[in-house]
Amino acid sequence: MNADGRTRLNRTPEWTALAKHREELGEVRLRELFAADPGRGTGYTLRVGDLYVDYSKHLVTDDTLRLLRELAVATDVSGLRDAMFRGERINTTEDRAVLHTALRAPRDAVIEVDGENVVPGVHAVLDRMAGFAQQVRSGEWTGHTGRRIRNVVNIGIGGSDLGPAMAYEALRAFTDRDLTVRFVSNVDGADLHEAVRDLDPAETLFIVASKTFTTIETVTNATSARSWLLAALGDEKAVAAHFVALSTNAEKVADFGIDTANMFEFWDWVGGRYSFDSAIGLSLMIAIGPDRFREMLDGFRIVDEHFRTAPAEANAPLLMGLLGIWYNNFHDAQSHAVLPYSHYLSKFTAYLQQLDMESNGKYVGRDGREVEWQTGPVVWGTPGTNGQHAYYQLIHQGTKLIPADFIGFARPVDGLSDELKAQHDLLMANFFAQTQALAFGKTPDEVRGEGVPEELVPHKTFKGDHPTTTILARELTPSVLGQLVALYEHKVFVQGAVWNIDSFDQWGVELGKVLAKRVEPALTEGADVPGLDASTKALVAAYRELRGR
Ligand code: F6P
């Protein structure tokens, strides 16, 4: 029993039952499962909003799914979910509520934190963002010299970059093509250099996005951006027309020199990696316009409602979370691939890496004890079909089990020529072919049947039984993007709840930040930094020698 009154996860009867079931199932053959149940291809599917989710190609039976749902009941996933939606402080190590769902709540909803309804504040900021976005889009908001803004540069990192950058790419077809929108995150000066080198400062708006406004990369880049601007415009007053801030920290924003009248706020109950539908989405809202942004929020809300109310058997985030646990904890899978067949989703998996790995990359449980089970997987992937010509070989014939999500769309986005639109069927033929090949493979006899010489038969055989989820939607719209992101947010939630970890803190990134600050004087001034280990000391010396000063 834990301090929190819970039985340790791996000692619960539900966990033990799953382990036993896994042993009894042995090597699952998808060919056999499909042969035994002709309805599997349609039966093992769900519809959530505009998403069609097919989980038939998983190494599971009805019994597996039932046992997984029983594990979710035993670990009270729905209890924690309801506490999250109610605004309870479920982020225990930071003593905070976790309310990204309030960011997309309707105007008349009531969600209280410490007795205060937060929804009016959410909509007040959304309305201010919409007003500002319209001013920029219409040309009413002008730069210091009176020229209209044509370039928007978001400066932020982690959750203050990945979300808006991903969504901007995803929704490019809906953006105002007359605006140039760029994202700067890396403290490597090359990032800012490349982002602004061809821009006219008089037409450039910087959006400094940082929840804490203390993140060294962001503050450093913002300072350099201000110098770049002032070098051209030569007047401190220019900052007011060219800099806005997105933050929870008004004091630090003011310290930096941005007028807090030009600050769009959010709240400590919004985690960085759950924040792009808050003020952090301002660059996106400027690009796609407030109406499209609200459509995206509606999409998030569809899945929030689904997650909150759908029965366990038909609850897509619950199911996806549990399937991940099946592979992670009972098949020893180490990673999870997310493979979008849409060029517009080129940054989707990178976005999910923070969402998933920063949330569930923990070895200490909510009870403060080390867990005795695997937690979050390595999340990786790039858009198809490119990956097919790079790493799919390992998924098909390597020695590792890699569960994968395939995300695809029935229609290309508007704006492509007819010839390019016609390529969409070829893209999607690959999409369907891959999950088919992964699931069912090719037997030695099938290979022989093609006249392949015997010595090559093992090489050309595909064992199959590589599990995939297919997520299909009609097209990639703002609403569909919101639905997809919410689906993954809640999937990650489910896994954290089962593993009994706090998915909403990120203490693991702190040590590196502290050490970077400590090491920096050794590089810049050659300072003798106490406590440097022998390896780092030698590396710093080599660096200084190579640098030549
Ligand atoms: O270093 C991790 C982190 O704290 C993320 O969780 C966060 O998204 C990112 O840094 C940026 O933080 P901020 O928005 O406060 O600049």
Coordinates of N, CA and C and ligand atoms in Angstrom, one line a residue, residues 157-160 209-215 218 266 272-273 280 354 358 506 509-510 513, ligand 1:
I157 N 10.1 29.2 -26.2 CA 10.7 27.9 -26.4 C 9.8 26.9 -25.6
G158 N 10.0 25.6 -26.0 CA 9.2 24.6 -25.3 C 7.7 24.9 -25.7
G159 N 6.9 24.8 -24.6 CA 5.5 25.0 -24.8 C 5.1 26.4 -25.4
S160 N 6.0 27.4 -25.3 CA 5.8 28.7 -25.8 C 6.2 28.9 -27.2
A209 N 6.9 35.1 -26.0 CA 6.0 34.2 -25.4 C 6.8 33.4 -24.3
S210 N 6.4 33.6 -23.1 CA 7.0 32.9 -22.0 C 6.1 32.9 -20.8
K211 N 5.7 31.8 -20.3 CA 4.9 31.7 -19.2 C 5.5 32.4 -18.0
T212 N 6.8 32.0 -17.7 CA 7.5 32.6 -16.5 C 8.1 33.9 -16.8
F213 N 8.5 34.1 -18.0 CA 9.3 35.3 -18.5 C 10.7 35.3 -17.8
T214 N 11.1 34.1 -17.4 CA 12.5 34.0 -16.9 C 13.3 33.1 -17.7
T215 N 12.7 32.5 -18.7 CA 13.5 31.4 -19.5 C 14.6 32.1 -20.2
T218 N 14.6 32.6 -24.1 CA 13.6 33.5 -24.6 C 14.0 35.0 -24.2
F266 N -2.0 34.7 -19.2 CA -2.7 33.4 -18.9 C -2.3 33.1 -17.5
G272 N 2.8 24.8 -19.6 CA 3.4 25.3 -20.9 C 3.1 24.4 -22.1
R273 N 3.2 23.1 -21.9 CA 2.9 22.2 -23.0 C 1.5 22.0 -23.3
I280 N -0.8 32.1 -25.6 CA 0.4 31.6 -26.3 C 0.1 31.4 -27.8
Q354 N 7.1 16.9 -26.6 CA 7.1 17.7 -25.3 C 5.8 17.3 -24.5
E358 N 7.6 15.2 -21.7 CA 7.8 16.1 -20.5 C 6.7 15.8 -19.5
Q506 N 7.7 19.3 -14.3 CA 8.8 19.0 -15.2 C 10.1 19.3 -14.5
V509 N 13.8 19.1 -16.0 CA 14.6 20.0 -16.9 C 15.3 21.0 -16.1
E510 N 15.2 21.1 -14.8 CA 15.7 22.1 -14.0 C 17.3 22.0 -13.9
K513 N 19.3 23.4 -16.6 CA 19.3 24.9 -16.6 C 20.2 25.5 -15.6
Ligands
F6P1 O1 12.2 23.9 -19.6 C1 10.9 23.4 -19.7 C2 9.9 24.5 -19.7 O2 9.6 24.9 -18.4 C3 8.6 24.0 -20.4 O3 7.8 23.2 -19.6 C4 8.1 25.2 -20.9 O4 7.1 25.0 -21.9 C5 9.3 25.9 -21.4 O5 10.3 25.6 -20.5 C6 9.2 27.4 -21.6 O6 8.9 28.0 -20.4 P1 8.3 29.5 -20.4 O7 7.1 29.6 -21.2 O8 8.2 29.9 -19.0 O9 9.4 30.4 -21.1

